[in-house]
């Protein structure tokens, strides 16, 4: 699968596409966590990472994707590649929109988690034309490996901040 994604990047190169590779990490779940983002547009590349004192892996996966999208100053066609099924399936299978339409309740009547972040991500899906693609983690996909390194480094960092939306 990683080679297929790399090939697609080569085929689409030169168009006004933004590529976002994101990953999240937590050391314990909950525990200290971080996200890492590798953003590419034409010949430009930017790396972003941030760490949090107490959070979950899923929150960091969401926040990585959101951060990459929110950095874009105008509307773009985006290919967002992550190893998080939670993020990809939440959008591609329509879970997040369904939860939103049910006042953030899941089918089993439990409250959906990470509502603050899903709202931000859904806002970005209205702003950009985004293709969410899943890739297997730790499988040699160069950009995913880099975003994982950034996320892990952020989670292990000394300048951790509070995840104000995290509900214990």
Tab-separated table of C-alpha atoms in Angstrom, residues 3-109:
chain	number	residue	atom	x	y	z
A	3	UNK	CA	4.114	2.278	-2.767
A	4	UNK	CA	0.641	2.855	-4.215
A	5	UNK	CA	0.307	6.074	-2.238
A	6	UNK	CA	3.762	7.243	-3.302
A	7	UNK	CA	2.891	6.496	-6.933
A	8	UNK	CA	-0.319	8.489	-6.617
A	9	UNK	CA	1.658	11.429	-5.248
A	10	UNK	CA	3.938	11.301	-8.276
A	11	UNK	CA	1.033	11.054	-10.733
A	12	UNK	CA	-0.740	14.067	-9.227
A	13	UNK	CA	2.377	16.178	-8.763
A	14	UNK	CA	2.267	19.605	-10.341
A	15	UNK	CA	-1.412	20.198	-9.721
A	16	UNK	CA	-2.524	22.518	-6.934
A	17	UNK	CA	-2.713	19.711	-4.425
A	18	UNK	CA	-1.704	19.822	-0.808
A	19	UNK	CA	-0.477	16.611	0.791
A	20	UNK	CA	-0.863	16.248	4.538
A	21	UNK	CA	0.663	13.294	6.362
A	22	UNK	CA	-0.411	13.206	10.000
A	23	UNK	CA	0.013	10.963	13.001
A	24	UNK	CA	-0.817	10.967	16.687
A	25	UNK	CA	0.855	9.323	19.637
A	26	UNK	CA	0.159	8.846	23.319
A	27	UNK	CA	2.374	7.285	25.954
A	28	UNK	CA	-0.398	5.561	27.816
A	29	UNK	CA	-3.996	6.032	26.804
A	30	UNK	CA	-4.588	8.457	28.411
A	31	UNK	CA	-1.133	9.811	28.991
A	32	UNK	CA	1.273	12.347	27.535
A	33	UNK	CA	0.691	12.649	23.803
A	34	UNK	CA	1.578	14.506	20.663
A	35	UNK	CA	0.866	14.887	16.992
A	36	UNK	CA	3.134	15.233	13.996
A	37	UNK	CA	2.283	16.694	10.612
A	38	UNK	CA	4.205	16.792	7.354
A	39	UNK	CA	2.611	19.247	4.929
A	40	UNK	CA	3.626	19.454	1.249
A	41	UNK	CA	2.519	21.934	-1.378
A	42	UNK	CA	4.378	22.097	-4.686
A	43	UNK	CA	8.068	22.479	-3.714
A	44	UNK	CA	7.352	23.569	-0.139
A	45	UNK	CA	7.397	21.336	2.910
A	46	UNK	CA	6.571	22.108	6.535
A	47	UNK	CA	6.775	19.969	9.663
A	48	UNK	CA	4.652	20.655	12.729
A	49	UNK	CA	4.490	18.932	16.096
A	50	UNK	CA	2.973	19.645	19.490
A	51	UNK	CA	2.834	17.717	22.751
A	52	UNK	CA	0.227	17.532	25.501
A	53	UNK	CA	0.400	16.608	29.193
A	54	UNK	CA	-2.642	14.297	29.292
A	55	UNK	CA	-4.602	13.137	26.265
A	56	UNK	CA	-5.497	10.087	24.176
A	57	UNK	CA	-4.145	8.613	20.977
A	58	UNK	CA	-7.400	9.287	19.088
A	59	UNK	CA	-7.375	12.953	20.134
A	60	UNK	CA	-3.823	13.299	18.841
A	61	UNK	CA	-4.713	11.566	15.556
A	62	UNK	CA	-7.597	14.016	15.074
A	63	UNK	CA	-5.563	17.036	16.131
A	64	UNK	CA	-2.784	16.193	13.691
A	65	UNK	CA	-5.209	16.114	10.763
A	66	UNK	CA	-6.976	19.283	11.945
A	67	UNK	CA	-3.740	21.203	12.445
A	68	UNK	CA	-2.531	20.439	8.932
A	69	UNK	CA	-5.836	21.566	7.434
A	70	UNK	CA	-6.177	24.693	9.589
A	71	UNK	CA	-2.710	25.865	8.517
A	72	UNK	CA	-3.937	26.312	4.944
A	73	UNK	CA	-4.754	29.959	4.328
A	74	UNK	CA	-7.214	29.314	1.501
A	75	UNK	CA	-9.303	26.456	0.157
A	76	UNK	CA	-7.345	23.638	-1.512
A	77	UNK	CA	-7.700	20.153	-2.874
A	78	UNK	CA	-6.043	18.059	-0.171
A	79	UNK	CA	-4.914	14.470	0.115
A	80	UNK	CA	-4.649	13.667	3.816
A	81	UNK	CA	-2.815	10.440	4.598
A	82	UNK	CA	-2.898	8.938	8.086
A	83	UNK	CA	-2.587	5.567	9.768
A	84	UNK	CA	-5.667	6.307	11.891
A	85	UNK	CA	-8.746	4.283	10.986
A	86	UNK	CA	-10.598	6.406	13.558
A	87	UNK	CA	-10.000	9.564	11.499
A	88	UNK	CA	-10.383	8.023	8.032
A	89	UNK	CA	-13.468	5.942	8.842
A	90	UNK	CA	-15.000	8.750	10.888
A	91	UNK	CA	-15.108	10.825	7.708
A	92	UNK	CA	-15.238	8.305	4.849
A	93	UNK	CA	-17.885	6.083	6.474
A	94	UNK	CA	-19.900	9.095	7.607
A	95	UNK	CA	-19.714	8.383	11.342
A	96	UNK	CA	-18.906	11.959	12.356
A	97	UNK	CA	-21.698	13.507	10.269
A	98	UNK	CA	-24.164	10.951	11.630
A	99	UNK	CA	-23.107	11.630	15.223
A	100	UNK	CA	-23.400	15.357	14.558
A	101	UNK	CA	-26.912	14.987	13.129
A	102	UNK	CA	-27.866	12.916	16.223
A	103	UNK	CA	-26.695	15.678	18.577
A	104	UNK	CA	-23.375	13.848	19.012
A	105	UNK	CA	-24.965	10.589	20.103
A	106	UNK	CA	-23.849	7.247	18.661
A	107	UNK	CA	-26.239	4.484	17.571
A	108	UNK	CA	-25.986	2.793	20.953
A	109	UNK	CA	-27.067	6.076	22.609
